[in-house]
XYZ file of N, CA and C in Angstrom:
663
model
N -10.890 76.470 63.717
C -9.490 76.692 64.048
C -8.606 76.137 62.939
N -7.954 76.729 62.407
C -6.505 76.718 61.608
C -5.648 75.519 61.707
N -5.340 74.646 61.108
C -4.220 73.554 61.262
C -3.415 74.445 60.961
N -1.802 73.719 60.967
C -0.640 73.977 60.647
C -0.516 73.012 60.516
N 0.437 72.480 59.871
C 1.345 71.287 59.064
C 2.746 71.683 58.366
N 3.648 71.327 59.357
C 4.700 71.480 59.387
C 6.045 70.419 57.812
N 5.914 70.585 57.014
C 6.834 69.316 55.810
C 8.206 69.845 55.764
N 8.716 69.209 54.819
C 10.017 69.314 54.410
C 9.880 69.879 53.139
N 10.932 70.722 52.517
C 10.618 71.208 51.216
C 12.069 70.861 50.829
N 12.023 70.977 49.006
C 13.244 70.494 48.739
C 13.936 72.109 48.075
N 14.956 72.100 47.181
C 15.424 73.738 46.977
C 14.940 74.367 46.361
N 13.728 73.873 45.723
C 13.127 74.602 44.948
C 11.670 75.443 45.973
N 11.739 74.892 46.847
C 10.707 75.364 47.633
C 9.289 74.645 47.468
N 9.342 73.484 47.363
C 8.631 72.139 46.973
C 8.048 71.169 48.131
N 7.527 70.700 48.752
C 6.994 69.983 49.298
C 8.223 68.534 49.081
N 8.782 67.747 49.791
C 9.970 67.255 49.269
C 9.328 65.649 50.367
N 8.650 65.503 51.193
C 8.197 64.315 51.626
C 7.144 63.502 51.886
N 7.302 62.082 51.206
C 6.280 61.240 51.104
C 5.381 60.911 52.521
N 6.367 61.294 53.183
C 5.053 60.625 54.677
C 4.403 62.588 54.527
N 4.698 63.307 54.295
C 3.672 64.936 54.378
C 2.877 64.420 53.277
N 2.642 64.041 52.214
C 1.654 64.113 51.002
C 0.887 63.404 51.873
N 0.810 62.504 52.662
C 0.084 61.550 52.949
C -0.794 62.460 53.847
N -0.461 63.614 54.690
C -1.318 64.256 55.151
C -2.201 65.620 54.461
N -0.987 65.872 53.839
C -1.783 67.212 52.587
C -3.034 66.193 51.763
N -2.931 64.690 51.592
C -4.018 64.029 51.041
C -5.244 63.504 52.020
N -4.589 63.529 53.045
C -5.792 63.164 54.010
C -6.716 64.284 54.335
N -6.138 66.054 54.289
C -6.275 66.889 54.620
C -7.712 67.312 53.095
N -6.492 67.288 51.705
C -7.705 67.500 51.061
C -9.119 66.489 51.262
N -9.150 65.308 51.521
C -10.199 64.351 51.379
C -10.937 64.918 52.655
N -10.420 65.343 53.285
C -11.416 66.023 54.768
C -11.905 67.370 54.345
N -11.462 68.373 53.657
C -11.545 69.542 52.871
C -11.390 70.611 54.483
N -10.193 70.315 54.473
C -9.765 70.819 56.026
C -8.961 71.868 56.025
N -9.490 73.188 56.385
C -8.072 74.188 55.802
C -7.366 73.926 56.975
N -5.750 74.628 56.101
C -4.983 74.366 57.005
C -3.985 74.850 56.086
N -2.715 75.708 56.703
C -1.478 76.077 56.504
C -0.095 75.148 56.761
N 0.448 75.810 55.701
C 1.877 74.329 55.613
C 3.101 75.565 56.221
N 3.668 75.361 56.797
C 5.073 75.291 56.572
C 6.087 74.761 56.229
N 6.825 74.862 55.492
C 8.191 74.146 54.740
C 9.283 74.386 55.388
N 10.049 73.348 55.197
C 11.538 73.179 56.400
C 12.529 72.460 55.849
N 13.786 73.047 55.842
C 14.669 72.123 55.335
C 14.936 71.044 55.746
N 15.898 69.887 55.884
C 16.542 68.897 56.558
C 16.685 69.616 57.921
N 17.808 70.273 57.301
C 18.564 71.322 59.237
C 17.808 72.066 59.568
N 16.546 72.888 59.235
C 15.475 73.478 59.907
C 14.999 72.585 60.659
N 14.546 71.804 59.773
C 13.496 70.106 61.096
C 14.148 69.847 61.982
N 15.612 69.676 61.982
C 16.744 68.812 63.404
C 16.427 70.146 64.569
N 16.734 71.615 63.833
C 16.595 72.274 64.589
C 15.221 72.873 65.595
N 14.348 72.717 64.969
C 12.743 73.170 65.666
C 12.420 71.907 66.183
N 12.762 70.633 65.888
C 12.114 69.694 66.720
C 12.765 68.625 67.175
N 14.124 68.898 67.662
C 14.939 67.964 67.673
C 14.435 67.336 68.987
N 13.995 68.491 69.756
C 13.347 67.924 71.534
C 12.253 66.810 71.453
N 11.140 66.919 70.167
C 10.170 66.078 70.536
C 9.815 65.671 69.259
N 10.466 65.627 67.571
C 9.719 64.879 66.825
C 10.966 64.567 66.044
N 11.535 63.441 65.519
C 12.783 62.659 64.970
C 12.674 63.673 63.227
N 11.050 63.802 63.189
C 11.390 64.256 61.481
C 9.674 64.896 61.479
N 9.071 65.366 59.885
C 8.449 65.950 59.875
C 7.200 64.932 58.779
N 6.210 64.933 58.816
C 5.289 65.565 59.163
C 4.780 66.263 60.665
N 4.606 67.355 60.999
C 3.796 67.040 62.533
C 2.549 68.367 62.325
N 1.714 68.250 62.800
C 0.710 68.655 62.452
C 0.404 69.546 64.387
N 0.165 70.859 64.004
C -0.009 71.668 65.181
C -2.002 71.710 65.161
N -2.603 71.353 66.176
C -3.952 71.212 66.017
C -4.438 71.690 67.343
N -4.327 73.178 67.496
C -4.786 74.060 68.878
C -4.037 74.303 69.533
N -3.691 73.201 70.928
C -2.853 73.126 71.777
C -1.778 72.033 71.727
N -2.227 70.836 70.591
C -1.529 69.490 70.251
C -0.783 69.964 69.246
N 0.327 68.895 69.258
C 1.229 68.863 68.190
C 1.622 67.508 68.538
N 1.142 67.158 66.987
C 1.590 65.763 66.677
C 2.470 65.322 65.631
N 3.591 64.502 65.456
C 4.247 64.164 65.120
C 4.028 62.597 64.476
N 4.798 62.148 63.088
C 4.271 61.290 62.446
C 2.849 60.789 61.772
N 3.396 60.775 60.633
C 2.241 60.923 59.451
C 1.228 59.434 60.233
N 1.115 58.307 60.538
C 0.415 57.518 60.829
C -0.583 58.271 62.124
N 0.550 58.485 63.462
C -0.580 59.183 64.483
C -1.165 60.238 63.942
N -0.713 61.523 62.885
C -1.818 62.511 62.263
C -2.670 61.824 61.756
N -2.412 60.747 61.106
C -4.078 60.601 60.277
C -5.062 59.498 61.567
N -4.224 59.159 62.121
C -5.523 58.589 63.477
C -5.857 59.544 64.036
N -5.150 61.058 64.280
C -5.934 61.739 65.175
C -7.187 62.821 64.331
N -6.620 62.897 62.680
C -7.568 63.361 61.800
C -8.746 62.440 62.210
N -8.588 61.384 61.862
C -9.795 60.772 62.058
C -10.790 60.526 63.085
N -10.037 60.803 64.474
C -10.757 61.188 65.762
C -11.494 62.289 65.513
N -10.768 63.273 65.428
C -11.010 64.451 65.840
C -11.467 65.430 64.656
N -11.625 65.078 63.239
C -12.200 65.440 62.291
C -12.872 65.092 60.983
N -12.778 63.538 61.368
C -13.876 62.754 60.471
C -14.874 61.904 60.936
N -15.927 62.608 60.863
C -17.458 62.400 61.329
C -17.932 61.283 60.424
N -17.569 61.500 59.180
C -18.074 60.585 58.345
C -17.569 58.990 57.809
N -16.228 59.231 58.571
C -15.176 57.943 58.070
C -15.134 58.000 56.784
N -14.638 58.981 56.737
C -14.113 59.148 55.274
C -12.582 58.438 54.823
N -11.653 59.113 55.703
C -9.974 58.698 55.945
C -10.087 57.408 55.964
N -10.504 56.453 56.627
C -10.369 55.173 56.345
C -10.888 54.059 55.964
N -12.192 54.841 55.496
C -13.590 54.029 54.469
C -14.263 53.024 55.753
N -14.290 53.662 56.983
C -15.312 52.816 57.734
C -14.076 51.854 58.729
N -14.912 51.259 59.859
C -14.498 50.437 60.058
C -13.466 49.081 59.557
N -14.026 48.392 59.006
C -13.060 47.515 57.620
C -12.064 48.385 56.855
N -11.626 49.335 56.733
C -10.974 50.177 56.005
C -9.650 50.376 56.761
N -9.910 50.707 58.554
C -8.827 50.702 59.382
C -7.892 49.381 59.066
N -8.000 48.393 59.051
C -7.159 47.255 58.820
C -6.320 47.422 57.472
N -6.957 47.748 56.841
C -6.662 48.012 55.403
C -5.094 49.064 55.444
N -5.686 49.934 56.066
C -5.092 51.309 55.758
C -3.651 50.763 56.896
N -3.375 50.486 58.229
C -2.702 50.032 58.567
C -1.891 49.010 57.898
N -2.269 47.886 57.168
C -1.567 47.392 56.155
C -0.575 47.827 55.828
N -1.306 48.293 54.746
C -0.674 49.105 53.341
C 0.379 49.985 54.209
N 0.225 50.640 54.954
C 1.261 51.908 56.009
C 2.256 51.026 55.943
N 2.132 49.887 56.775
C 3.410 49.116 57.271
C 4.262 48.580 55.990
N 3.359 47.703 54.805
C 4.154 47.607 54.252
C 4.791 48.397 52.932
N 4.386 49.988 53.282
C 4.926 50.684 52.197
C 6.310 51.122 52.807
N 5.814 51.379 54.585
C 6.921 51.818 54.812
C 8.402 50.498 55.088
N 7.850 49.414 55.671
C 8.805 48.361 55.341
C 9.581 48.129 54.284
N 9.023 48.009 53.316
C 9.535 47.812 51.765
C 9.638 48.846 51.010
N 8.372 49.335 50.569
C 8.484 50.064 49.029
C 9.277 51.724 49.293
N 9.266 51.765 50.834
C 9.940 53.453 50.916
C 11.441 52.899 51.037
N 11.984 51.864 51.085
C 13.404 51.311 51.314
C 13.759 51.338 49.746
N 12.953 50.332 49.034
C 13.536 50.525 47.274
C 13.432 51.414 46.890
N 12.719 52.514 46.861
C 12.163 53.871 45.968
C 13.408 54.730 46.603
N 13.816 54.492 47.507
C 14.908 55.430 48.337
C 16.149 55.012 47.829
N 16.885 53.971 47.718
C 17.627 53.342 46.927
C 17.972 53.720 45.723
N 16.678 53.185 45.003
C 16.913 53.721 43.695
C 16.771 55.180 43.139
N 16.402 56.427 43.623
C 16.352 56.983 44.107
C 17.303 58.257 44.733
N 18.163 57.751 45.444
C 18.922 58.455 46.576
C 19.999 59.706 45.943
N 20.444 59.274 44.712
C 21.758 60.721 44.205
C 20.585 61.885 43.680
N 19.431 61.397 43.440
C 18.578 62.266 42.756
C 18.070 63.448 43.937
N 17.813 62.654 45.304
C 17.504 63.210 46.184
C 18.154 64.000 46.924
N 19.289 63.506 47.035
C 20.715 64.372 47.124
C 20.535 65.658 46.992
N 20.683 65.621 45.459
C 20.937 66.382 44.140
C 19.728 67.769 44.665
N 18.787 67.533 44.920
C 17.204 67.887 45.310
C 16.547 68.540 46.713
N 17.781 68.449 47.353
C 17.723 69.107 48.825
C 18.563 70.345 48.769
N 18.446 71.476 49.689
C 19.152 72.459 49.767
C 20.237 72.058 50.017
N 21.195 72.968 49.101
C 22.794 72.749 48.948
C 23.580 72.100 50.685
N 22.678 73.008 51.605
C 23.420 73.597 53.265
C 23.372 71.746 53.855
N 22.239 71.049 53.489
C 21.904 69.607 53.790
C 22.585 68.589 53.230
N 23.297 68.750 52.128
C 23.652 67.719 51.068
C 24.568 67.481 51.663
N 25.689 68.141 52.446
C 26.727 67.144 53.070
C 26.544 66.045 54.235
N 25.652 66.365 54.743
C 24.580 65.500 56.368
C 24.086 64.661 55.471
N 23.466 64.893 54.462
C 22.555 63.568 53.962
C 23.484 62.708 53.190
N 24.722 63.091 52.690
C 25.087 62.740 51.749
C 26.079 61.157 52.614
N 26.733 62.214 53.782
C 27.532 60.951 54.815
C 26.529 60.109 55.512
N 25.230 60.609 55.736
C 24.119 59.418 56.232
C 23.835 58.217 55.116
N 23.379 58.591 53.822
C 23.280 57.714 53.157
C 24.335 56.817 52.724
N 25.269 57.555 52.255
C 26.882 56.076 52.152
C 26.946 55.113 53.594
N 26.878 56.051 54.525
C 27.125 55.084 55.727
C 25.773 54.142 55.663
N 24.840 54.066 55.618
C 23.568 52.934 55.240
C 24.167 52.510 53.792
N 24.291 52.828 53.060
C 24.574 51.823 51.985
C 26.075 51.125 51.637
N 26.843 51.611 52.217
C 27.943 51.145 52.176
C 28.817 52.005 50.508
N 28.070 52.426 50.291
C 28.446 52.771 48.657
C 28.496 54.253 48.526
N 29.123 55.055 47.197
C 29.193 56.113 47.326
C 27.897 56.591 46.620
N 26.834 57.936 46.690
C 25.629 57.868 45.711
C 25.853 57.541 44.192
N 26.972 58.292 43.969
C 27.636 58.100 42.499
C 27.573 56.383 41.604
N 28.096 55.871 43.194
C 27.511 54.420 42.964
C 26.380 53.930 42.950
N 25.789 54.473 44.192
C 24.281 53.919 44.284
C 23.850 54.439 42.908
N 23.888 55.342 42.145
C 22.928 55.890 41.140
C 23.335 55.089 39.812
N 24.732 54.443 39.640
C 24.825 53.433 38.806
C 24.044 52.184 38.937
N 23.855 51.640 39.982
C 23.814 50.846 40.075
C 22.246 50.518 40.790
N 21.456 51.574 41.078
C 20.191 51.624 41.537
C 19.139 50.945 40.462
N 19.044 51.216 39.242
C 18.492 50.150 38.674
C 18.478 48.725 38.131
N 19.289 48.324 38.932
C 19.192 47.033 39.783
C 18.199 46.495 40.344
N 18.115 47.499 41.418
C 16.501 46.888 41.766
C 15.326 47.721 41.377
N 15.569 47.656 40.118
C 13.642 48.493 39.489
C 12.772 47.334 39.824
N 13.506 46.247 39.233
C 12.600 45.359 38.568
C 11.816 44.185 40.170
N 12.584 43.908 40.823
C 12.376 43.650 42.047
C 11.146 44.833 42.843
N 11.520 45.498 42.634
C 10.662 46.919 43.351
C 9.218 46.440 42.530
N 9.005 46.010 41.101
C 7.885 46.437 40.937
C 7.123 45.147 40.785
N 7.772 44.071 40.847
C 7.284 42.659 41.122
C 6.466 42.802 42.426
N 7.218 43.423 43.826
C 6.741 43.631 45.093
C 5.228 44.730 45.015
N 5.106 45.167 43.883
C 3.657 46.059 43.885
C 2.840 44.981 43.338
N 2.654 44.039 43.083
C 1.782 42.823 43.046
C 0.785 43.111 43.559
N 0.823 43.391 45.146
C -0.439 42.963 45.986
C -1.761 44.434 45.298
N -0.760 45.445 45.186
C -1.174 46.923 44.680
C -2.260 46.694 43.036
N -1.739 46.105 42.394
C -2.157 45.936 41.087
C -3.284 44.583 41.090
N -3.353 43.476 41.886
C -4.659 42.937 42.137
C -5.344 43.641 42.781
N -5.204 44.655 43.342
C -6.575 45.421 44.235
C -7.186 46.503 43.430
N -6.400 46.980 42.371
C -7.410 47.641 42.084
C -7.605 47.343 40.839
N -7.186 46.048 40.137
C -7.953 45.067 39.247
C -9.765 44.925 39.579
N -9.875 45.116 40.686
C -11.407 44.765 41.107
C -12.224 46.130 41.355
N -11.071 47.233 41.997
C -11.490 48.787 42.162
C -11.216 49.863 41.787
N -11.617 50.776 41.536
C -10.927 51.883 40.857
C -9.752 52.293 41.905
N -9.675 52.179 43.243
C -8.445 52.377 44.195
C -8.764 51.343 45.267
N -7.365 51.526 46.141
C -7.404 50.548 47.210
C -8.424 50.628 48.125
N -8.828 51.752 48.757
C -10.040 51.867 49.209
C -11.315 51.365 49.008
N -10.835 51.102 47.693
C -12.615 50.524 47.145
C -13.019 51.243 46.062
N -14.235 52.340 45.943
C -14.878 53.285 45.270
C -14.467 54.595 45.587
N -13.999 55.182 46.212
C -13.669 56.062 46.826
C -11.947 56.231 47.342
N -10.924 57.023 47.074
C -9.609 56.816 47.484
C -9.567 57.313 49.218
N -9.011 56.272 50.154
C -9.037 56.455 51.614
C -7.065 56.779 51.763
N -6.983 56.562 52.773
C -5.646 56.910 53.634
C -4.628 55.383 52.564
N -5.550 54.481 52.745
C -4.476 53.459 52.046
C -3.828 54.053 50.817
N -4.778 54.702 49.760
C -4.217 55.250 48.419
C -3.704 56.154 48.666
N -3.675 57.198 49.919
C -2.503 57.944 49.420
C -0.824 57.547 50.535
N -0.792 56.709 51.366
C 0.235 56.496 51.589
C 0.716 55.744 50.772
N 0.216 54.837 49.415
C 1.392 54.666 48.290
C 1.335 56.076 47.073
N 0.809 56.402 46.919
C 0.515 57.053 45.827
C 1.554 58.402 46.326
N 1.709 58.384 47.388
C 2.853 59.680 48.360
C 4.197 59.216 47.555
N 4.440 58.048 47.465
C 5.772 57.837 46.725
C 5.963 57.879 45.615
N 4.998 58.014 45.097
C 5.022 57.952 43.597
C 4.947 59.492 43.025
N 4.540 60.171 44.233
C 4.225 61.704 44.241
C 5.990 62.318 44.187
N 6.063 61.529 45.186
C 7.636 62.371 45.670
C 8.421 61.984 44.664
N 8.236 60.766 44.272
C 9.929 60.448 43.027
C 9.889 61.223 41.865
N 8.607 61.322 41.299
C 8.447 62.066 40.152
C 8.922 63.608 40.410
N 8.778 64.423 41.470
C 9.143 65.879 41.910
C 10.584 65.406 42.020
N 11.350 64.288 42.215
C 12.281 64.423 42.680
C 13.351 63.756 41.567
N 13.171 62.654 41.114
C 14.039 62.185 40.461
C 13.257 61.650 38.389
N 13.724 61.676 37.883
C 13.604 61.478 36.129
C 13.574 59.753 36.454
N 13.798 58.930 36.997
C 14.173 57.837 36.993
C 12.443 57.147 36.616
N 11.867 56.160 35.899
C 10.669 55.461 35.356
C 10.233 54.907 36.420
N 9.459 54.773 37.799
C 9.640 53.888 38.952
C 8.616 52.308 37.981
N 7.997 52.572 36.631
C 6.770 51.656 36.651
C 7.002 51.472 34.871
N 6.943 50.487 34.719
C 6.990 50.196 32.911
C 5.579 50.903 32.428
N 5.598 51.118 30.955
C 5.041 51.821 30.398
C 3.016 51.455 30.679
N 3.003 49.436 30.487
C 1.969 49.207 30.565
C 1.168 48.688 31.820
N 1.952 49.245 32.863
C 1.304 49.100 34.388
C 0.294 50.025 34.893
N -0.499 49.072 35.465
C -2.362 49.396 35.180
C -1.852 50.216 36.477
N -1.131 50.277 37.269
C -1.084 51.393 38.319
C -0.915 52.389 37.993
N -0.463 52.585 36.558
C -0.575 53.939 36.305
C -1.378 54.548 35.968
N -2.809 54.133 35.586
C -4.144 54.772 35.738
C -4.137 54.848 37.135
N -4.215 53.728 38.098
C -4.495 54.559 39.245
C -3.913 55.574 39.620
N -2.612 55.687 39.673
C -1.838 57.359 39.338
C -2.498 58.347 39.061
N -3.216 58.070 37.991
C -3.473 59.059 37.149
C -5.136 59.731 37.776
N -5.871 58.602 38.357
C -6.593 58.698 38.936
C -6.435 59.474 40.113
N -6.206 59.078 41.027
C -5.181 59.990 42.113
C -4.930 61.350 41.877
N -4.379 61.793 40.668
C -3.838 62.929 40.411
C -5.017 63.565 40.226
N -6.018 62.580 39.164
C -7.627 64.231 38.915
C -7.769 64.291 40.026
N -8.124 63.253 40.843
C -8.854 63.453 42.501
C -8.282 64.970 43.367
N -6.863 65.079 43.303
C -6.313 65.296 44.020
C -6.008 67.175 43.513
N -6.478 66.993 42.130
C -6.491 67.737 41.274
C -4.761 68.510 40.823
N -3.983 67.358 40.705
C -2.639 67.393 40.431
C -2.643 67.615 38.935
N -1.715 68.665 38.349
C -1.360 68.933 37.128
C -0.451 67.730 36.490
């Protein structure tokens, strides 16, 4: 049976969100076919305003699930035999981790610094909704935020610390093999580059082999 996987696309007709890569990556590592649909901002409010806040949601028969964390627990119920998605037992802890604190922290700075680019990067029809959501959270106009967003590069990449001792010892966070942990960071690093010119990582940061790693895996141009 056929998945569906429902994302956000940006105007170019692009895949435009970091919590969807995280399932298009869980999806390739399962080698799971499955069909995407793409949705704007105001497409998503509109098809799922009754039962999912935003998109990833993944249609699987008669289920439809919503949020990139419950898709990849129910991938892993219901279509990894091998524990692949979260490298085993010991791997679940792991992978929960890393979720919480990418989405705590590193999706708050990358968004920040970030945000006029993203703007800029959504269909024209969205940019006024996103544009009064984001000033009202930042207090600032994007024009500002985008002056003044690299400000916090450098803070942002002090906080990838824990990221750059782990795979000092491994080729990825997972270990030998890239699990669910590597691609819910590696999703952000996916999305800024499609989205914004801005450097998220200095020239000689060993995360950028893992990047780069990531990308053959994933078989990214």
């Amino acid at each position: 049976m056929t998945l569906y996987l429902y994302d956000m696309s940006n105007s170019t007709g692009v895949s435009a969100s970091p919590y969807g890569y995280r399932i298009h990556e869980a999806l390739h590592l399962l080698s799971l076919p499955y069909e995407t649909e793409l949705l704007s901002f105001s497409q998503v409010a509109r098809m799922f305003s009754k039962t999912h806040k935003t998109v990833p949601v993944l249609v699987d028969g008669d289920r439809e699930i919503g949020d990139s964390w419950a898709i990849a627990n129910h991938l892993a119920v219901n279509h990894d035999p091998d524990n692949l998605l979260f490298g085993g037992a010991g791997g679940y802890p792991l992978a929960c981790f890393i979720t919480r604190w990418v989405d705590a922290s590193i999706m708050g700075a990358v968004n920040r610094i970030i945000v006029k680019d993203i703007h800029d990067s959504i269909h024209q029809a969205d940019q006024a909704e996103y544009r009064d959501k984001q000033e009202t959270r930042y207090g600032q106009s994007l024009e500002a935020l985008h002056l003044t967003g690299g400000d916090g590069l450098l803070d942002f990449q002090v906080s990838l610390y824990p990221a750059r001792q782990a795979i000092k010892e491994y080729p990825y966070l997972g270990g030998d093999s890239p699990t669910y942990a590597d691609f819910t960071l590696h999703s952000v690093f996916r999305w800024s580059r499609l989205t914004s010119e801005i450097e998220l990582l200095r020239p000689d940061d060993r995360l950028r082999s893992w990047i780069h790693r990531m990308d053959i895996w994933l078989k990214i141009d």
